[in-house]
Coordinates of C-alpha atoms and ligand atoms in Angstrom, one line a residue:
M1 CA -13.1 35.9 23.7
E2 CA -11.4 33.5 21.3
Q3 CA -12.7 30.6 23.4
L4 CA -16.0 32.1 23.1
L5 CA -16.7 31.5 19.5
P6 CA -16.1 27.6 19.3
M7 CA -18.4 27.5 22.7
V8 CA -21.3 29.2 21.0
I9 CA -20.9 26.9 17.9
E10 CA -20.7 23.7 19.9
E11 CA -24.1 25.1 22.0
Y12 CA -25.3 25.7 18.6
N13 CA -24.9 22.1 17.4
V14 CA -26.1 20.5 20.4
F15 CA -29.1 22.7 20.1
K16 CA -29.8 21.8 16.4
Q17 CA -29.3 18.1 17.4
F18 CA -31.8 18.3 20.0
I19 CA -34.5 20.0 17.8
R20 CA -33.7 17.3 15.1
E21 CA -34.4 14.6 18.1
L22 CA -37.5 16.1 19.5
Y23 CA -38.9 16.6 15.9
K24 CA -38.4 13.2 15.1
Q25 CA -40.4 12.3 18.4
T26 CA -43.5 14.3 17.5
P27 CA -46.3 13.6 15.0
L28 CA -45.1 17.2 13.2
Q29 CA -42.7 15.0 11.0
E30 CA -46.0 13.8 9.1
Y31 CA -47.3 17.3 8.8
T32 CA -44.2 18.8 7.6
K33 CA -43.9 16.4 4.7
S34 CA -46.2 18.2 2.6
L35 CA -45.1 21.7 3.3
D36 CA -43.8 24.0 0.3
I37 CA -41.4 27.0 0.6
F38 CA -44.2 29.6 1.8
D39 CA -45.1 27.3 4.4
T40 CA -41.5 26.9 5.6
A41 CA -41.3 30.5 5.7
V42 CA -44.4 31.4 7.7
L43 CA -43.2 28.5 10.4
V44 CA -39.7 29.9 10.7
S45 CA -41.3 33.6 11.2
I46 CA -43.6 32.2 13.7
I47 CA -40.8 30.1 15.7
S48 CA -38.7 33.2 15.4
I49 CA -41.7 35.3 16.8
I50 CA -42.0 32.8 19.9
G51 CA -38.3 32.8 20.4
L52 CA -37.9 36.4 20.6
W53 CA -41.0 36.4 22.8
A54 CA -39.5 33.9 25.3
I55 CA -36.2 35.9 25.2
R56 CA -38.3 39.0 26.3
N57 CA -40.5 37.7 28.6
L58 CA -39.1 34.6 30.4
N59 CA -37.2 34.8 33.3
F60 CA -33.7 34.7 32.1
P61 CA -31.5 33.3 33.0
N62 CA -32.5 30.2 35.0
K63 CA -30.3 31.1 37.9
D64 CA -30.8 27.8 39.6
Y65 CA -29.5 25.6 37.1
N66 CA -26.5 27.6 35.9
Q67 CA -27.6 26.9 32.6
S68 CA -26.0 28.5 29.5
F69 CA -27.8 30.7 27.2
F70 CA -28.6 28.0 24.7
G71 CA -29.3 25.3 27.2
Y72 CA -31.9 28.0 28.5
L73 CA -33.4 28.7 25.2
K74 CA -33.9 25.0 24.3
A75 CA -35.4 24.5 27.7
Q76 CA -38.2 27.2 26.9
I77 CA -38.7 26.0 23.3
F78 CA -39.5 22.3 24.9
L79 CA -41.8 23.9 27.5
F80 CA -43.7 25.9 24.8
F81 CA -44.0 22.7 22.8
V82 CA -44.9 20.9 26.0
N83 CA -47.5 23.3 27.0
Y84 CA -49.0 24.3 23.7
C85 CA -48.6 21.4 21.4
P86 CA -51.2 18.8 22.1
G87 CA -49.0 16.3 20.3
V88 CA -46.0 16.7 22.2
N89 CA -48.0 16.9 25.2
S90 CA -49.9 13.5 24.8
Y91 CA -46.5 12.0 23.9
I92 CA -44.7 13.0 27.0
E93 CA -47.9 11.8 29.2
K94 CA -48.0 8.4 27.3
Q95 CA -44.0 8.0 28.1
K96 CA -44.7 8.8 31.7
Q97 CA -47.4 6.3 31.9
N98 CA -45.3 3.9 30.1
A99 CA -42.6 4.3 32.8
L100 CA -45.0 4.2 35.4
Q101 CA -46.0 0.8 34.1
S102 CA -42.8 -0.5 34.2
F103 CA -41.6 0.8 37.6
S104 CA -45.0 -0.6 39.0
D105 CA -44.3 -4.2 37.0
S106 CA -41.0 -4.1 38.8
M107 CA -42.5 -3.2 42.1
E108 CA -45.3 -5.9 41.7
K109 CA -42.6 -8.6 41.1
M110 CA -41.2 -7.9 44.9
T111 CA -44.8 -7.8 46.3
T112 CA -46.7 -10.6 47.8
K113 CA -50.2 -11.2 49.1
K114 CA -51.5 -7.6 49.6
T115 CA -53.6 -6.0 52.3
L116 CA -55.7 -3.1 51.1
K117 CA -57.9 -2.5 54.1
L118 CA -58.2 -2.4 57.8
P119 CA -59.1 -5.8 58.7
E120 CA -62.4 -5.9 60.5
N121 CA -61.1 -7.8 63.5
G122 CA -57.7 -7.7 64.4
I123 CA -55.2 -10.6 63.5
D124 CA -53.9 -13.0 66.0
T125 CA -50.5 -12.6 67.1
D126 CA -49.4 -16.2 65.7
T127 CA -50.4 -15.2 62.3
I128 CA -48.9 -12.0 62.3
M129 CA -45.7 -13.3 63.6
D130 CA -45.6 -15.9 60.5
K131 CA -46.1 -12.8 58.4
L132 CA -43.1 -11.4 60.3
N133 CA -41.0 -14.1 59.5
E134 CA -41.8 -13.6 55.9
W135 CA -41.3 -10.0 56.0
V136 CA -37.8 -10.4 57.5
E137 CA -36.5 -13.1 55.4
R138 CA -37.4 -11.3 52.3
D139 CA -35.6 -8.0 53.7
I140 CA -32.5 -9.6 55.1
K141 CA -31.4 -11.4 51.9
H142 CA -29.0 -9.6 51.1
Y143 CA -27.5 -9.1 54.6
G144 CA -23.7 -10.9 54.6
S145 CA -23.9 -11.3 50.5
G146 CA -21.1 -8.5 50.0
K147 CA -22.2 -7.3 46.8
V148 CA -24.2 -4.1 47.8
S149 CA -22.7 -0.8 47.5
G150 CA -23.5 1.3 50.7
S151 CA -26.9 0.9 52.1
L152 CA -26.2 -1.6 54.8
Y153 CA -22.8 -0.4 56.8
V154 CA -22.9 -2.5 60.1
M155 CA -20.4 -5.3 60.3
P156 CA -21.6 -8.7 59.4
D157 CA -21.8 -9.6 62.8
K158 CA -25.2 -11.4 63.9
Q159 CA -24.5 -11.4 67.5
F160 CA -23.9 -7.4 67.2
I161 CA -27.0 -6.8 65.2
K162 CA -29.0 -8.7 67.9
N163 CA -27.7 -6.8 70.7
A164 CA -28.4 -3.7 69.0
Q165 CA -32.0 -4.7 68.3
D166 CA -32.5 -6.1 71.9
F167 CA -31.1 -2.4 73.2
C168 CA -33.2 -0.4 70.6
K169 CA -36.6 -1.9 71.1
N170 CA -37.2 -0.4 74.6
F171 CA -37.5 2.5 73.1
L172 CA -40.0 2.2 70.4
Y173 CA -42.7 4.0 72.5
S174 CA -40.3 7.0 73.8
N175 CA -40.4 10.3 72.9
P176 CA -37.6 13.1 73.5
L177 CA -40.2 15.7 72.7
H178 CA -41.4 14.9 76.4
P179 CA -37.8 14.9 78.2
D180 CA -39.6 14.8 81.5
L181 CA -41.3 11.3 80.7
W182 CA -38.1 9.9 78.9
P183 CA -35.3 11.3 80.7
A184 CA -32.7 8.8 79.5
T185 CA -33.7 9.3 75.7
R186 CA -33.0 12.9 76.4
Q187 CA -29.4 12.0 77.9
M188 CA -28.7 9.7 75.1
E189 CA -29.3 12.1 72.5
A190 CA -27.2 14.7 74.5
E191 CA -24.4 12.4 74.8
V192 CA -24.3 11.4 71.3
I193 CA -23.8 14.9 70.4
R194 CA -21.2 15.2 72.8
M195 CA -19.4 12.2 71.6
T196 CA -19.7 13.2 67.9
G197 CA -18.6 16.9 68.4
D198 CA -15.6 15.9 70.5
L199 CA -14.4 13.6 67.6
F200 CA -14.7 16.7 65.4
G201 CA -12.7 19.2 67.3
Q202 CA -15.6 20.6 70.0
E203 CA -13.1 20.2 73.0
K204 CA -15.1 21.7 75.8
E205 CA -18.6 21.6 74.6
S206 CA -20.4 20.0 71.6
I207 CA -23.0 22.0 69.7
G208 CA -25.1 20.1 67.6
I209 CA -28.8 18.5 66.8
V210 CA -29.5 14.7 66.5
T211 CA -31.7 14.1 63.2
T212 CA -33.0 11.1 61.7
G213 CA -30.4 11.1 58.8
G214 CA -28.1 13.0 56.5
T215 CA -30.7 14.6 54.4
E216 CA -32.1 16.2 57.8
S217 CA -29.0 17.1 59.1
I218 CA -28.2 19.3 55.7
L219 CA -31.5 20.5 55.9
L220 CA -31.4 22.0 59.1
G221 CA -27.6 23.4 58.4
M222 CA -28.8 25.2 55.2
L223 CA -32.0 26.4 57.3
A224 CA -29.5 27.8 59.6
Y225 CA -27.3 29.6 57.5
R226 CA -30.8 31.1 55.9
N227 CA -32.2 32.4 59.1
W228 CA -28.8 33.5 60.2
G229 CA -28.0 35.4 57.0
E230 CA -31.5 37.2 57.3
Q231 CA -31.1 38.0 61.0
Y232 CA -27.5 39.1 61.1
K233 CA -26.6 40.2 57.9
G234 CA -30.2 41.3 56.5
I235 CA -30.0 38.8 53.4
T236 CA -33.3 38.1 52.0
N237 CA -32.5 36.6 48.7
P238 CA -29.8 34.1 50.2
N239 CA -27.7 31.6 48.0
I240 CA -25.4 28.9 48.6
V241 CA -22.5 27.7 46.3
I242 CA -22.1 24.1 46.5
P243 CA -19.8 21.7 44.0
E244 CA -21.8 20.2 41.5
T245 CA -21.1 16.9 43.1
A246 CA -22.6 17.8 46.6
H247 CA -25.2 15.7 47.6
A248 CA -29.0 16.3 46.5
A249 CA -30.1 17.4 50.0
F250 CA -28.3 20.4 49.3
Y251 CA -30.6 21.0 46.5
R252 CA -33.7 20.0 48.2
A253 CA -32.8 22.7 50.9
G254 CA -32.8 25.2 48.0
E255 CA -36.1 23.9 47.0
Y256 CA -37.9 23.7 50.5
F257 CA -36.3 27.0 52.0
K258 CA -36.1 29.1 48.9
I259 CA -32.5 29.4 48.8
Q260 CA -31.0 29.8 45.5
V261 CA -28.2 27.2 44.8
R262 CA -25.4 27.8 42.5
I263 CA -23.3 25.3 41.5
A264 CA -19.7 25.3 41.2
K265 CA -17.9 23.0 38.4
V266 CA -15.8 20.1 39.3
N267 CA -12.5 19.3 38.0
Q268 CA -12.8 16.7 35.5
T269 CA -9.4 15.1 36.5
T270 CA -9.6 15.5 40.3
F271 CA -13.1 15.4 40.8
Q272 CA -12.7 18.0 43.5
V273 CA -14.4 21.3 43.4
D274 CA -12.9 24.0 41.2
V275 CA -12.2 26.3 43.7
N276 CA -12.0 29.3 41.7
D277 CA -15.3 28.6 39.9
L278 CA -16.6 28.4 43.6
R279 CA -15.4 31.8 44.5
R280 CA -16.4 33.7 41.4
Q281 CA -19.8 32.8 42.3
I282 CA -20.1 34.2 45.7
D283 CA -21.5 37.5 46.2
S284 CA -23.3 39.5 49.0
N285 CA -26.0 37.3 49.3
T286 CA -24.1 34.3 50.0
V287 CA -24.8 32.6 53.2
C288 CA -22.4 29.7 53.0
I289 CA -20.5 27.4 50.7
V290 CA -20.1 23.6 51.1
G291 CA -17.4 20.9 50.6
S292 CA -17.9 17.0 50.7
L293 CA -15.8 14.5 52.6
P294 CA -16.3 12.7 50.3
N295 CA -19.0 13.5 47.9
F296 CA -21.6 10.7 47.4
G297 CA -21.0 10.0 43.5
Y298 CA -17.4 9.6 43.1
G299 CA -15.9 9.4 46.6
I300 CA -13.6 12.5 46.4
F301 CA -13.1 15.0 49.2
D302 CA -12.9 18.8 48.5
P303 CA -9.7 21.0 48.9
I304 CA -11.4 22.0 52.6
E305 CA -8.5 23.8 53.6
Q306 CA -8.8 26.1 50.6
L307 CA -12.5 26.4 51.0
A308 CA -12.0 27.3 54.6
Q309 CA -9.8 30.1 53.6
I310 CA -12.7 31.5 51.2
A311 CA -15.4 31.2 53.8
K312 CA -13.2 33.1 56.5
K313 CA -12.4 35.8 54.1
K314 CA -15.8 36.4 52.9
K315 CA -17.0 35.9 56.2
I316 CA -19.6 33.3 55.3
G317 CA -20.5 29.8 56.2
L318 CA -18.5 26.8 55.3
H319 CA -20.7 23.4 55.6
I320 CA -18.6 20.1 55.5
D321 CA -20.9 17.4 54.5
A322 CA -19.0 14.2 56.0
C323 CA -22.1 12.3 56.0
L324 CA -20.6 9.7 54.2
G325 CA -16.9 10.1 55.4
G326 CA -17.2 11.4 58.9
F327 CA -16.8 8.2 61.0
T328 CA -13.9 7.0 58.5
A329 CA -12.0 10.1 57.8
I330 CA -12.2 11.3 61.5
F331 CA -10.0 8.4 62.6
A332 CA -7.5 8.4 59.6
K333 CA -4.8 10.3 61.7
D334 CA -5.1 7.7 64.4
H335 CA -3.9 5.1 62.1
G336 CA -1.1 7.3 60.4
V337 CA -3.0 8.7 57.3
D338 CA -2.9 12.6 57.0
L339 CA -6.0 14.1 55.1
G340 CA -5.2 17.5 56.1
K341 CA -7.7 19.4 58.5
F342 CA -11.4 19.2 58.0
D343 CA -13.1 19.6 61.4
F344 CA -13.7 22.6 63.9
T345 CA -9.9 22.6 64.5
L346 CA -9.8 24.3 61.2
D347 CA -10.6 28.1 61.1
G348 CA -13.2 28.6 58.7
V349 CA -15.5 25.2 59.2
T350 CA -19.0 26.4 60.7
S351 CA -21.0 23.2 60.4
I352 CA -20.6 19.5 59.8
S353 CA -22.9 16.9 59.2
C354 CA -22.1 13.1 59.9
D355 CA -24.2 10.1 59.7
Q356 CA -23.9 7.6 62.6
H357 CA -26.4 5.4 60.6
K358 CA -23.4 5.0 57.6
H359 CA -19.8 4.4 58.5
G360 CA -20.9 5.1 62.5
L361 CA -22.3 1.7 62.1
A362 CA -25.7 2.4 63.9
P363 CA -29.2 1.3 62.7
K364 CA -30.8 3.5 60.6
G365 CA -32.6 6.7 61.2
V366 CA -29.6 8.7 63.1
S367 CA -27.2 11.5 62.0
T368 CA -25.7 14.7 63.8
V369 CA -25.4 18.3 62.7
L370 CA -22.7 20.1 64.6
F371 CA -22.3 23.8 64.4
K372 CA -19.4 26.1 65.4
T373 CA -21.5 28.7 67.3
K374 CA -24.8 28.5 69.6
Q375 CA -25.8 31.4 67.5
L376 CA -25.9 29.4 64.3
R377 CA -27.6 26.3 65.8
E378 CA -30.2 28.4 67.3
S379 CA -30.8 29.6 63.7
A380 CA -31.9 26.3 62.9
F381 CA -34.1 25.7 66.1
F382 CA -37.9 26.0 65.7
S383 CA -39.8 27.8 68.9
I384 CA -43.1 29.6 69.2
A385 CA -44.0 31.0 72.8
T386 CA -47.2 32.0 71.8
W387 CA -49.0 28.9 70.4
S388 CA -52.7 28.3 71.5
G389 CA -51.4 24.8 72.4
G390 CA -48.7 25.7 74.6
A391 CA -45.1 27.3 74.4
Y392 CA -43.5 24.8 71.7
A393 CA -40.0 24.1 71.0
A394 CA -38.3 21.3 69.1
P395 CA -34.6 21.2 67.8
S396 CA -35.0 19.4 64.6
M397 CA -37.6 18.8 61.8
Q398 CA -39.8 16.6 63.9
G399 CA -42.4 16.9 66.5
S400 CA -43.0 13.7 68.5
K401 CA -40.3 11.6 67.3
C402 CA -39.2 7.9 68.4
G403 CA -36.1 7.3 70.6
V404 CA -35.1 4.4 68.8
G405 CA -32.6 6.3 66.5
V406 CA -30.8 7.9 69.2
A407 CA -30.7 4.9 71.5
G408 CA -29.1 3.1 68.1
A409 CA -26.3 5.6 67.8
W410 CA -25.8 5.4 71.5
F411 CA -25.7 1.8 71.9
T412 CA -23.4 1.6 69.0
M413 CA -20.8 4.2 69.7
Q414 CA -20.5 3.0 73.4
S415 CA -20.3 -0.7 72.0
I416 CA -17.8 -0.2 69.3
G417 CA -15.6 2.4 70.8
K418 CA -12.7 4.5 69.5
K419 CA -9.8 1.5 69.1
K420 CA -12.4 -0.4 66.8
Y421 CA -13.5 2.4 64.9
I422 CA -10.0 3.2 64.3
E423 CA -9.6 -0.5 63.2
Y424 CA -12.6 -0.2 60.8
S425 CA -11.5 3.2 59.5
K426 CA -8.1 1.5 58.4
K427 CA -9.7 -1.6 56.9
I428 CA -12.0 0.5 54.7
M429 CA -9.5 3.1 53.8
D430 CA -6.8 0.6 52.6
A431 CA -9.4 -1.5 50.9
T432 CA -10.5 1.7 49.0
Q433 CA -7.1 2.8 47.9
L434 CA -6.3 -0.9 47.0
L435 CA -9.5 -1.1 44.7
A436 CA -8.7 2.2 43.0
K437 CA -5.3 0.8 42.4
Q438 CA -6.5 -2.5 40.8
L439 CA -9.3 -0.9 38.7
S440 CA -6.9 1.8 37.5
E441 CA -5.0 -1.3 35.9
I442 CA -8.0 -2.2 33.5
P443 CA -7.2 -0.4 30.3
E444 CA -10.7 0.1 29.3
I445 CA -11.7 2.5 32.5
Q446 CA -10.4 5.2 34.1
V447 CA -10.9 5.8 38.2
C448 CA -12.4 9.1 39.0
G449 CA -9.9 11.2 40.7
N450 CA -7.7 10.0 43.6
P451 CA -10.3 8.1 46.3
Q452 CA -8.9 7.6 49.6
I453 CA -11.7 7.2 52.3
N454 CA -14.7 4.8 51.4
C455 CA -16.1 5.1 47.8
V456 CA -14.6 4.1 44.1
A457 CA -16.3 5.2 41.0
F458 CA -14.6 4.7 37.3
I459 CA -15.8 5.8 33.9
S460 CA -15.3 4.5 30.5
K461 CA -12.2 5.2 28.4
Q462 CA -13.5 3.5 25.2
S463 CA -16.2 4.6 23.0
W464 CA -17.6 1.2 22.7
L465 CA -17.9 0.7 26.2
N466 CA -21.2 2.1 27.8
V467 CA -20.4 2.1 31.4
Y468 CA -24.0 1.3 32.2
A469 CA -23.7 -1.9 30.5
V470 CA -21.2 -3.0 33.1
H471 CA -23.7 -2.1 35.6
E472 CA -26.2 -4.0 34.0
I473 CA -24.2 -7.3 33.9
L474 CA -23.2 -6.9 37.2
T475 CA -26.9 -6.7 38.6
H476 CA -27.6 -9.9 37.0
Q477 CA -24.7 -11.4 38.9
G478 CA -26.1 -10.1 42.2
W479 CA -24.5 -7.0 42.8
T480 CA -26.4 -3.8 44.0
I481 CA -24.1 -1.1 42.7
S482 CA -25.0 2.6 41.8
S483 CA -24.5 4.4 38.6
V484 CA -23.3 8.1 38.7
Q485 CA -24.2 10.5 35.7
K486 CA -22.1 13.5 35.4
P487 CA -20.0 12.1 33.9
A488 CA -21.3 8.4 33.4
G489 CA -19.9 6.1 35.8
I490 CA -20.4 3.3 38.5
H491 CA -19.4 3.6 41.9
I492 CA -19.0 1.5 44.7
S493 CA -19.4 2.5 48.3
I494 CA -17.2 0.3 50.5
T495 CA -18.8 -0.9 53.7
Q496 CA -18.1 -3.5 56.4
Q497 CA -20.5 -5.8 54.7
N498 CA -18.7 -5.7 51.0
V499 CA -14.8 -4.8 52.2
S500 CA -13.7 -8.4 52.0
N501 CA -15.4 -9.3 48.6
L502 CA -13.7 -6.4 46.4
K503 CA -11.5 -8.9 44.7
Q504 CA -14.7 -10.6 43.5
Y505 CA -15.7 -7.0 42.3
V506 CA -12.8 -6.3 40.3
H507 CA -13.1 -9.8 38.7
D508 CA -16.4 -9.4 37.8
I509 CA -15.8 -6.2 36.3
K510 CA -13.2 -7.5 34.0
A511 CA -15.3 -10.3 33.1
A512 CA -18.1 -7.7 32.3
I513 CA -15.7 -5.6 30.1
E514 CA -14.5 -8.6 28.2
K515 CA -18.3 -9.9 27.2
I516 CA -19.1 -6.3 26.2
K517 CA -16.0 -6.2 24.0
A518 CA -16.9 -9.1 22.6
N519 CA -20.2 -8.0 21.3
P520 CA -20.2 -4.0 21.7
Q521 CA -23.2 -3.8 19.5
E522 CA -25.5 -5.5 21.9
Y523 CA -24.6 -3.5 24.9
K524 CA -24.7 -0.2 22.9
K525 CA -27.3 1.4 25.1
G526 CA -26.1 0.4 28.6
G527 CA -29.2 -1.4 29.5
E528 CA -32.1 -0.1 31.9
M529 CA -29.8 2.6 33.7
G530 CA -28.3 3.7 30.2
T531 CA -31.8 4.0 28.8
L532 CA -33.1 6.0 32.2
Y533 CA -30.2 8.4 32.0
G534 CA -30.4 8.7 28.3
T535 CA -34.1 9.6 28.5
T536 CA -33.9 12.0 31.3
Q537 CA -30.8 13.6 29.8
K538 CA -32.9 14.3 26.7
I539 CA -35.2 16.2 28.6
P540 CA -33.6 19.5 28.3
D541 CA -35.7 21.0 30.9
S542 CA -34.3 19.6 34.3
K543 CA -37.4 20.4 36.4
L544 CA -39.5 18.6 33.7
A545 CA -36.9 15.6 33.9
G546 CA -37.7 15.5 37.6
Q547 CA -41.3 15.6 37.2
A548 CA -40.9 12.6 35.2
L549 CA -38.7 10.9 37.6
K550 CA -41.5 11.3 40.1
V551 CA -43.8 8.7 38.6
Y552 CA -41.2 6.4 40.4
L553 CA -42.5 7.4 43.5
D554 CA -46.0 7.0 42.4
S555 CA -45.3 3.3 41.8
L556 CA -43.4 3.1 45.1
L557 CA -46.3 3.8 47.1
K558 CA -48.9 2.1 45.1
I559 CA -50.3 -1.3 46.2
Ligands
LIG601 C1 -25.9 9.5 52.1 C2 -25.3 10.8 52.3 C3 -26.1 12.0 52.4 C4 -27.6 12.1 52.9 O1 -27.7 11.3 53.8 P1 -29.2 10.4 54.3 O2 -29.0 9.6 55.3 O3 -29.2 9.2 53.0 O4 -30.1 11.3 54.2 C5 -25.4 13.3 52.4 N1 -24.4 13.2 51.9 C6 -23.4 12.4 51.5 C7 -22.1 12.4 51.1 C8 -24.0 11.1 51.6 O5 -23.5 10.2 51.0

C-alpha cells in the first residue's frame, strides 16, 4: 500500500507532462491565451465531464496492453482529441504525410529506372539478364562486409552459396501441395522435420511443420494452442502470457487469431522474464506461456526450466521460441557449455519454433515448428472435407507453395552436418561472450543481462549519452545494426558474416562515444532513430502509434 501513493503521483506527473506536450503541439494554445477565469472554469468542467464519460463508457482496462490506469486515461483523452478535434486530427495527418514523404524519399534514393506497366512485348533475355546483374550487384553489396547485424546468416563462403543456389533452383516450380507430382520435395520436407526434431529431443518420431519463417512458425504454434484450448478445454476467450521481450510475431498472433496477449515484465538487470509476474497473469483461460531462447532484442534466454514447471503444474502449453537461438544453443552441450534444459527432454515444453534460415544457415524462407504431441499439431492443421473444389488439407498457412525453402534447408543441413554446426555454434557463442565482456568494460554503457548465445545489447549509463546517437554514428560508418526500445539500446546479432569483425565493432563504439562526449549537445536527440522512437513513444495510444508506423509500409510498396 505504501508503494501505491508514489506510483500514483509518478503516473500523475507523467500524465501532466503529456497534457502539456499535447497542448503545445495543438493550435489550442492560441485560443486559450484569451481565456478568463470563467472560460477556464467552463473548460475544466467540460473536460471533467468527458473524463467521467470516458471512464464509464469505454472498455477499461485495455487488457491487451497491460496499461496502467493513467496510461489508459491518457490514451482515451488523446483519442478523444484525435477523433473530435479537427485541429489535432489534421495535425496528426500532417505528421503522417511528413513521415510518408521522408520514408518515400529514402526509398527513392535506392530506386533506379522504374517499371510501371507490363511491357507491351516481352523484353529479350539478354536485356533482362543485364538487369539481373544490376539487381544482384545492388543486393549483395553488404555480403562479406562484416558490418551487418543478423539478416544474413550464412558463412561468407562464395562456393557454398553457389552450391545452395544450384541445388535450390531445380525446385522453383515445385509445389509440395501436390506430393504425387513432387515426391522429392515431400520427402525433403518430412526429413527436415525429422532431423530438426531429433536435435530437439524427439527421439523416435518428429512432430512438426515446415513453414516460411519464424513468424509463421510462431503463428501456427499460437493457433494450435487456441484451437486446442477450445476443443479440449472449452476455452472460448483464450489468452497467452508472454515476456515483454518476446518476438512481435506473438503480438501478431494475438491480433490475427483473437487471442488476448498478456505481457509479463522483464527483470531490468537480468533481462529475463519475471517469472512471478508471468505466473500471476495465468488464469483459467490461459492456453500457453512463452519463453525465448534467446529473445531478439536483448539476446537473453528466459528461465526455461522454471517456465516448464509452471506450465506443467497449470496444465497449459509452453512454447519455446528458438527461432534465433535454436541452431546455436542446441549444440552448446556438444562443445561443453551447459545452458540447462530447453528442448522436449524437459517435461513441460510443448512446442518449439526454430529457424533454419537463421543459424541453420539455410537460404531464406524456411523454419520449423515442432510439437510435443500429434494432438497439438493437428490443432494447427487446416482441412475441409466438404469443399466444392474437393477435399482439401494443408499443414501450414500457405496453399500452393514453392519447394525452394525446404530444398534450401535440406541441402544446408545435409551439407554442413553436425560437426560443423557444433564448430559454428562454439565460434558464435565464444564471440558473443567475448563481445559482452569487452563492451562491459566501456564505462559509459551497460551490457543487458548476461548474453551467452548469439546476440548482445547495451544501454547508456550516462544522461548525456543518447544511445541512439551511437547508432547514428555507426550507421554513417557502414554498420547496419538494430536499436531496441524498452529500454533504449543497441543490439547486434552475431552471425558467421560479422563474427570476425567484432573487434572493429567495439572500436567503433568507443570512438562514437568519444565523439558524443566531445559534443553532447549536438547528439542529444539521437539522430533518426531517436526521433522515430521519440515520436512513437509520445503517442499514448499504442494502436495509434502502430498506425502511424504503417505509413512506412506505404512507402515500401510504392514505386
Ligand atoms: C527472427 C526471430 C523471429 C521471427 O522470425 P522471422 O523468420 O523473421 O519471421 C522470432 N523470434 C525470434 C527470437 C527471432 O529472432
